[in-house]
Short mmCIF file of C-alpha atoms in Angstrom, two decimals:
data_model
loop_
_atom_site.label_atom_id
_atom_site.label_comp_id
_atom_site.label_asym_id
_atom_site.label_seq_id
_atom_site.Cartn_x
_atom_site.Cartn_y
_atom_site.Cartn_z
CA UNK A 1 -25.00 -49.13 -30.95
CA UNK A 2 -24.22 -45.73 -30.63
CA UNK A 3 -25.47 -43.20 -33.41
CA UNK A 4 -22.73 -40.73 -34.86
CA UNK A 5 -25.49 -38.61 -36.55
CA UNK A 6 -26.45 -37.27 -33.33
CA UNK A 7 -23.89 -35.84 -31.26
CA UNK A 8 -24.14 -34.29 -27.97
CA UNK A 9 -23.32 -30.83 -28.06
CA UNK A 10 -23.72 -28.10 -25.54
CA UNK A 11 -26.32 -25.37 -26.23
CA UNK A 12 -24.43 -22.32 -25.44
CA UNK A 13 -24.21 -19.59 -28.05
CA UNK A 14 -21.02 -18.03 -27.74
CA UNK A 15 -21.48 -14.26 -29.07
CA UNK A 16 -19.40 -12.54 -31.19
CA UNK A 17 -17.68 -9.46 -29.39
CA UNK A 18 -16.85 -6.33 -31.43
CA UNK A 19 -13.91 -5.42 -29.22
CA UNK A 20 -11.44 -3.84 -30.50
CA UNK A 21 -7.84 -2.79 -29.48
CA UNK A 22 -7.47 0.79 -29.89
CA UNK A 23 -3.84 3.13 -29.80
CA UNK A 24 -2.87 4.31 -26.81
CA UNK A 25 -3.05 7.99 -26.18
CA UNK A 26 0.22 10.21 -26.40
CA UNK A 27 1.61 12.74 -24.29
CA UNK A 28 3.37 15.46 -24.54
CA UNK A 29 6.48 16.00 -23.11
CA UNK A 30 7.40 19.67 -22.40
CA UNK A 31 10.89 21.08 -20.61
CA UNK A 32 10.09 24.81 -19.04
CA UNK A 33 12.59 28.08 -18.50
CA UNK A 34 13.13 28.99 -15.78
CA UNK A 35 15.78 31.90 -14.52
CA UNK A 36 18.65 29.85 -12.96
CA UNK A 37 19.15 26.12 -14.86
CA UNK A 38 21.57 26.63 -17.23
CA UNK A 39 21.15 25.77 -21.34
CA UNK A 40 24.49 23.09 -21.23
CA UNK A 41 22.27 21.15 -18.61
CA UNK A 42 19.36 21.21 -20.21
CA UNK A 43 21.26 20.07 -23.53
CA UNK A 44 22.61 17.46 -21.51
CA UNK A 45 19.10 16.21 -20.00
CA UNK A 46 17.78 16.39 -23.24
CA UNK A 47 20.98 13.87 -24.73
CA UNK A 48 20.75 11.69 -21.49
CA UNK A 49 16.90 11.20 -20.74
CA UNK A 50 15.72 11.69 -24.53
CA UNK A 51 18.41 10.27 -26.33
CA UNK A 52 18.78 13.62 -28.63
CA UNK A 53 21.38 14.14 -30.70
CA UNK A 54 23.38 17.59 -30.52
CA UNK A 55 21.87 19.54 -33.23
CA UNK A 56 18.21 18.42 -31.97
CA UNK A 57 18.58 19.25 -28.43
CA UNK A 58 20.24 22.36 -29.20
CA UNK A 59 17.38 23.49 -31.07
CA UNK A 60 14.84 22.20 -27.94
CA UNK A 61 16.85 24.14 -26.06
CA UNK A 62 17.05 27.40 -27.27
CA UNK A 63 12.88 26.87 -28.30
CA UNK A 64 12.95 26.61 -24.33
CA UNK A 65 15.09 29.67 -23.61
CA UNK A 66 12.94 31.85 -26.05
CA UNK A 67 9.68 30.44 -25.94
CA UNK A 68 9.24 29.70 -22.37
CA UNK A 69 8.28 26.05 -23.23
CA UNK A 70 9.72 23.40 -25.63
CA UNK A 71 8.03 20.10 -26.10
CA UNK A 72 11.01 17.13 -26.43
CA UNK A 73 8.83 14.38 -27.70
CA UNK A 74 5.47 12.64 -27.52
CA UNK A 75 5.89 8.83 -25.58
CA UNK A 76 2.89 7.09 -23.95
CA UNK A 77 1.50 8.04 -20.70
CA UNK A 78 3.93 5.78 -18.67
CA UNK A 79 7.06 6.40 -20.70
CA UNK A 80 6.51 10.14 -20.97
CA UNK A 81 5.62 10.21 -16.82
CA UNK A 82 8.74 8.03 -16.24
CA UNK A 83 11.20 10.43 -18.35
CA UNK A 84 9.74 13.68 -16.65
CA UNK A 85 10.10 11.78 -13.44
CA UNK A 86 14.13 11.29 -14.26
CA UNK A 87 14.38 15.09 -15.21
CA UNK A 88 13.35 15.82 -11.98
CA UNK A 89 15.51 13.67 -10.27
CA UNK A 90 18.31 14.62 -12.06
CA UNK A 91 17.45 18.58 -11.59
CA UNK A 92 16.81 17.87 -8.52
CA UNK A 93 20.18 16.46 -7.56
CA UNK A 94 22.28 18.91 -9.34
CA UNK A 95 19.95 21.81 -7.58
CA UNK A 96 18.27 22.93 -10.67
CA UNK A 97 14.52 24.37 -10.71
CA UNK A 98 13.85 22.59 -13.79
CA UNK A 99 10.27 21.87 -14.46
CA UNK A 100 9.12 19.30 -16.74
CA UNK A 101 5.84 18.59 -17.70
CA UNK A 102 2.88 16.12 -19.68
CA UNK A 103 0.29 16.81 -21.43
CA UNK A 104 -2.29 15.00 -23.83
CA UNK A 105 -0.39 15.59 -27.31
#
């Protein structure tokens, strides 16, 4: 006769893990001046790569040209290396200095 009151069960505790999923960190994605890339391709890198409208990458643009520096967005580490990757490329190909940069936002 078997005895359902006592039931074989394994001894292992399991504990209870306080792990918990944290955001990922953001970067900064920043376009530099330089003395030879001209503003209509930098409007047009920031339209293609970062999807800016007109008004918006003007503005990046000129905060470039003045500044020295303009930051186009903050992405995760893989999407913001991956889009300064395809500026580079792109400047690259159409023999531009353009420099493009991350940084912890």
């Amino acid at each position: 006769m078997s005895d359902q009151g006592s039931r074989n069960f394994d001894s292992e505790v399991v504990e209870k893990s306080d792990q918990r999923l944290k955001e990922p960190e953001m970067y900064k994605v920043v376009l530099h001046n330089d003395h030879y890339t001209t503003m209509e391709f930098v409007v047009e890198i920031l339209m293609v790569v970062f999807h800016k409208e007109v008004p918006e990458a003007t503005r990046i643009m000129m905060d470039v040209h003045k500044k020295g520096r303009g930051v186009v967005g903050v992405y995760t580490y893989d999407v913001a290396a991956t889009r300064a990757t395809r500026v580079h490329h792109i400047a690259k190909e159409r023999e531009y200095p353009l420099r493009c940069t991350i940084e912890p936002a």
